[in-house]
mmCIF file of C-alpha atoms in Angstrom:
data_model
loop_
_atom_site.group_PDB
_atom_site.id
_atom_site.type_symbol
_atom_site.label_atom_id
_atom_site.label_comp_id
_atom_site.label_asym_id
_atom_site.label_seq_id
_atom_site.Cartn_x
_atom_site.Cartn_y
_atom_site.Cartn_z
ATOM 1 C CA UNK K 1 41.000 244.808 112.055
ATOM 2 C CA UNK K 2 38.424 247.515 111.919
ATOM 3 C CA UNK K 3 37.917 247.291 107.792
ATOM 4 C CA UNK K 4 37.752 243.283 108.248
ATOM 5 C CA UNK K 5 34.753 243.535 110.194
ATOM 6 C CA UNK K 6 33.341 246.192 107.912
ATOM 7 C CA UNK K 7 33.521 244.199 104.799
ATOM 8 C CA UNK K 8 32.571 241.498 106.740
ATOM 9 C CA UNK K 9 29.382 243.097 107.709
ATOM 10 C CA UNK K 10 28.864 244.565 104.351
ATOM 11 C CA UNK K 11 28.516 241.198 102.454
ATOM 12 C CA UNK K 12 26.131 239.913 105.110
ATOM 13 C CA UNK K 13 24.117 242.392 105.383
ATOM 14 C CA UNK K 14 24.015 243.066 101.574
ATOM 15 C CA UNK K 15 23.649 238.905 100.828
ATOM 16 C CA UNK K 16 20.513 238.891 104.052
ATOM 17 C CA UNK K 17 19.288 241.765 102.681
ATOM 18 C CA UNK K 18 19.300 241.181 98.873
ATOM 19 C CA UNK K 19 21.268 244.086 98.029
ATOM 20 C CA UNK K 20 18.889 246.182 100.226
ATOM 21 C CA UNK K 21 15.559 244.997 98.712
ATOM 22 C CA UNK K 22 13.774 243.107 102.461
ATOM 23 C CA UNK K 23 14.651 243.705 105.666
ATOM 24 C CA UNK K 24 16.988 241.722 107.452
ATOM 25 C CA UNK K 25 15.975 239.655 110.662
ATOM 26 C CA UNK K 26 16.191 241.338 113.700
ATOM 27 C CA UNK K 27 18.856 238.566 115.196
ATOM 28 C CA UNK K 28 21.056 239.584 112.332
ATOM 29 C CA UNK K 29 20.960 243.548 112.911
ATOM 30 C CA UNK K 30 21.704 242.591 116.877
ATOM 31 C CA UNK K 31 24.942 240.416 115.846
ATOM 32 C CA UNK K 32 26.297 243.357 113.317
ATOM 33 C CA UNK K 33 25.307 246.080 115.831
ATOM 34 C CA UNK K 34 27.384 243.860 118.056
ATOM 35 C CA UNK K 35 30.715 243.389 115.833
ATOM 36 C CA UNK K 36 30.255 247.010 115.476
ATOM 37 C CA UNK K 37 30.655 247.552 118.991
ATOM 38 C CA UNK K 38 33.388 245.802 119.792
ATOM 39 C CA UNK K 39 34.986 247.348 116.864
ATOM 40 C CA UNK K 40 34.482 250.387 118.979
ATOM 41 C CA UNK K 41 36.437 248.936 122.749
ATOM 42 C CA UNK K 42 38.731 247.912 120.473
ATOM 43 C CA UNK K 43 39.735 251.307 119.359
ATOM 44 C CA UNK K 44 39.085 252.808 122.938
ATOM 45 C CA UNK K 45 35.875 254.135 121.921
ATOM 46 C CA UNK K 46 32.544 254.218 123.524
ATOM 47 C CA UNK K 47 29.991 251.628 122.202
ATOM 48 C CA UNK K 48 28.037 253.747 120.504
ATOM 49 C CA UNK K 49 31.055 255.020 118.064
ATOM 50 C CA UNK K 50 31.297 251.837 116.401
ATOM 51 C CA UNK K 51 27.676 252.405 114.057
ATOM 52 C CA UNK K 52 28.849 255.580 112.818
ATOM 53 C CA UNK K 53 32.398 254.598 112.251
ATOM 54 C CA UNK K 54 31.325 251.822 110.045
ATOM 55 C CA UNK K 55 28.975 253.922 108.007
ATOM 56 C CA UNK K 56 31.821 256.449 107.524
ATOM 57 C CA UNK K 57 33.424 253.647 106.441
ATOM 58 C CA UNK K 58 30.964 252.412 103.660
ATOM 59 C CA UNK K 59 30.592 256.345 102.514
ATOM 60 C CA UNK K 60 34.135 256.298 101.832
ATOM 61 C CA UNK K 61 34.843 252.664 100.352
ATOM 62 C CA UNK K 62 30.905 252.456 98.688
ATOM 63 C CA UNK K 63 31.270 248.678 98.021
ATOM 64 C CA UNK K 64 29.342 246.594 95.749
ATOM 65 C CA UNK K 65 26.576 244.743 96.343
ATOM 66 C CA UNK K 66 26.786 241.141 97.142
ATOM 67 C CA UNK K 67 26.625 239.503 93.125
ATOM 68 C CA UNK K 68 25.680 235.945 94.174
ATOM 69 C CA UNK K 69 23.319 234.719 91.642
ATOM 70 C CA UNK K 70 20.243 234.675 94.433
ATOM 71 C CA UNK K 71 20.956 238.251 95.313
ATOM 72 C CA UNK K 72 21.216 239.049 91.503
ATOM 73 C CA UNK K 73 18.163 237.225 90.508
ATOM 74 C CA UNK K 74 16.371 238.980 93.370
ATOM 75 C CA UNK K 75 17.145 242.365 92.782
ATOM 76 C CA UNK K 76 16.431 242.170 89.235
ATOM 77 C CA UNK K 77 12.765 240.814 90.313
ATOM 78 C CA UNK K 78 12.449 244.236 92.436
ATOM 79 C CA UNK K 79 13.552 245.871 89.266
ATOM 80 C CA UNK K 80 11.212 244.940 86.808
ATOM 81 C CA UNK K 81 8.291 244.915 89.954
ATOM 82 C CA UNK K 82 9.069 248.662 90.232
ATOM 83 C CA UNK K 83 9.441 249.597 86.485
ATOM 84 C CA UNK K 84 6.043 247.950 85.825
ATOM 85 C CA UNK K 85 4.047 249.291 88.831
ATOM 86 C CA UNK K 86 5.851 252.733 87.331
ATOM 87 C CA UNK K 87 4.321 252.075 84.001
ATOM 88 C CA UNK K 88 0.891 251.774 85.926
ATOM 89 C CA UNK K 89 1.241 247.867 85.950
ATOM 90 C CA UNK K 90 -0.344 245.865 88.998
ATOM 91 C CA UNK K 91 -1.674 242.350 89.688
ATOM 92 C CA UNK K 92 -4.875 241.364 89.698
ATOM 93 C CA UNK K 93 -6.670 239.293 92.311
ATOM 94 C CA UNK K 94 -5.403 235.801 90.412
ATOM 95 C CA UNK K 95 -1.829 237.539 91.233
ATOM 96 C CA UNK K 96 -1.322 237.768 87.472
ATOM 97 C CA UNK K 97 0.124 241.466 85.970
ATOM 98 C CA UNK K 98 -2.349 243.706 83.897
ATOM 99 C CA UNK K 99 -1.010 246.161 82.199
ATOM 100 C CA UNK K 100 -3.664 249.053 81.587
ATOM 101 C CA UNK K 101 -1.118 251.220 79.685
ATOM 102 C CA UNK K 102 0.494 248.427 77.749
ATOM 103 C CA UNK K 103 3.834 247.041 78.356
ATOM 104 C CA UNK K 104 6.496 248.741 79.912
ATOM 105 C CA UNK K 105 8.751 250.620 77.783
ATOM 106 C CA UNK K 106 11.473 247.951 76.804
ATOM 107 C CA UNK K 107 9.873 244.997 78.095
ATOM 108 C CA UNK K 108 8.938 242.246 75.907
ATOM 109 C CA UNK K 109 6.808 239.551 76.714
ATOM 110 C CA UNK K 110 6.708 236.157 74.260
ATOM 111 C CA UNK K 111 2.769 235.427 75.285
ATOM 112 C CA UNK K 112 -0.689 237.001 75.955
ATOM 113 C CA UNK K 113 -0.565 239.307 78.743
ATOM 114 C CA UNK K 114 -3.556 240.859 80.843
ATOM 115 C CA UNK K 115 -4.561 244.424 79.899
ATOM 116 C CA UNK K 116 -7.617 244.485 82.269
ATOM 117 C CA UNK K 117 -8.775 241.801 84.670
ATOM 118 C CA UNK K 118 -9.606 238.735 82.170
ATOM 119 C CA UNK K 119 -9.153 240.523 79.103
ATOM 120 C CA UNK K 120 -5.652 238.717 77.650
ATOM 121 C CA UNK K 121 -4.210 240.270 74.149
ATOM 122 C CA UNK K 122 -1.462 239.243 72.245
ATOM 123 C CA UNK K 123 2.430 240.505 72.432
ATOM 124 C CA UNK K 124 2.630 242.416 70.071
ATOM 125 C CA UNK K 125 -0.770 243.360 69.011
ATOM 126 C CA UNK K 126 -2.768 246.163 70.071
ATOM 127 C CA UNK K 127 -4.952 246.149 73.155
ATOM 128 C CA UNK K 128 -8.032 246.003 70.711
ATOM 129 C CA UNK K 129 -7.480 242.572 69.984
ATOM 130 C CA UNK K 130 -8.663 240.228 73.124
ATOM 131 C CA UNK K 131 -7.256 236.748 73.354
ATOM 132 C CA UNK K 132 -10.251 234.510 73.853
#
């Protein structure tokens, strides 16, 4: 019964959580922490067992991720969001990305793309060459 409710709890909280990229609501963390308790009567166990049994559990078994295309889109957002700001990326007040240093190393862009705020260049072409 016990691994049900762990794999259970896995793909929900991997699926709320994006594959942990946001936090998951607070109602959501109160309902596992629940499951995880009665996992822990069940076994004759105080309450406070059932947390640390179930995180025994996911060192042992290290299950994937939830794949569902949402959760896969998402996380490969946070992936290039963290590569770029890495590179030295950010975005500017109009919330588009500059890229002071260029593009990231493997990224390639189709368009003009900010390398300071307002000045646009070509992908491709050197930062010397404004888009006007």
């Amino acid at each position: 019964m016990s691994t049900r409710v762990f794999r259970h709890i896995y793909h929900e909280r991997s699926h709320r959580t994006l594959g942990g990229t946001v936090d998951p609501p607070a109602i959501e963390i109160a309902r596992w922490d629940a499951m995880l308790e009665a996992v822990a009567i069940a076994k004759g166990l105080s309450t406070d067992v059932g947390k640390e049994l179930y995180e025994g559990w996911v060192a042992a078994e290290q299950p994937a991720e939830c794949t569902c295309p949402p959760c896969d889109t998402v996380r490969h957002a946070f992936e290039i969001e963290r590569a770029r700001n890495a590179a030295g990326a950010y975005r500017g007040e109009n919330g588009f990305w500059i890229f002071p240093n260029g593009l990231p190393a493997g990224e390639k862009l189709a368009g003009p793309y900010q390398v300071a705020d307002g000045v646009w260049v070509n992908a491709g072409e050197t930062h010397s060459t404004p888009v006007t």
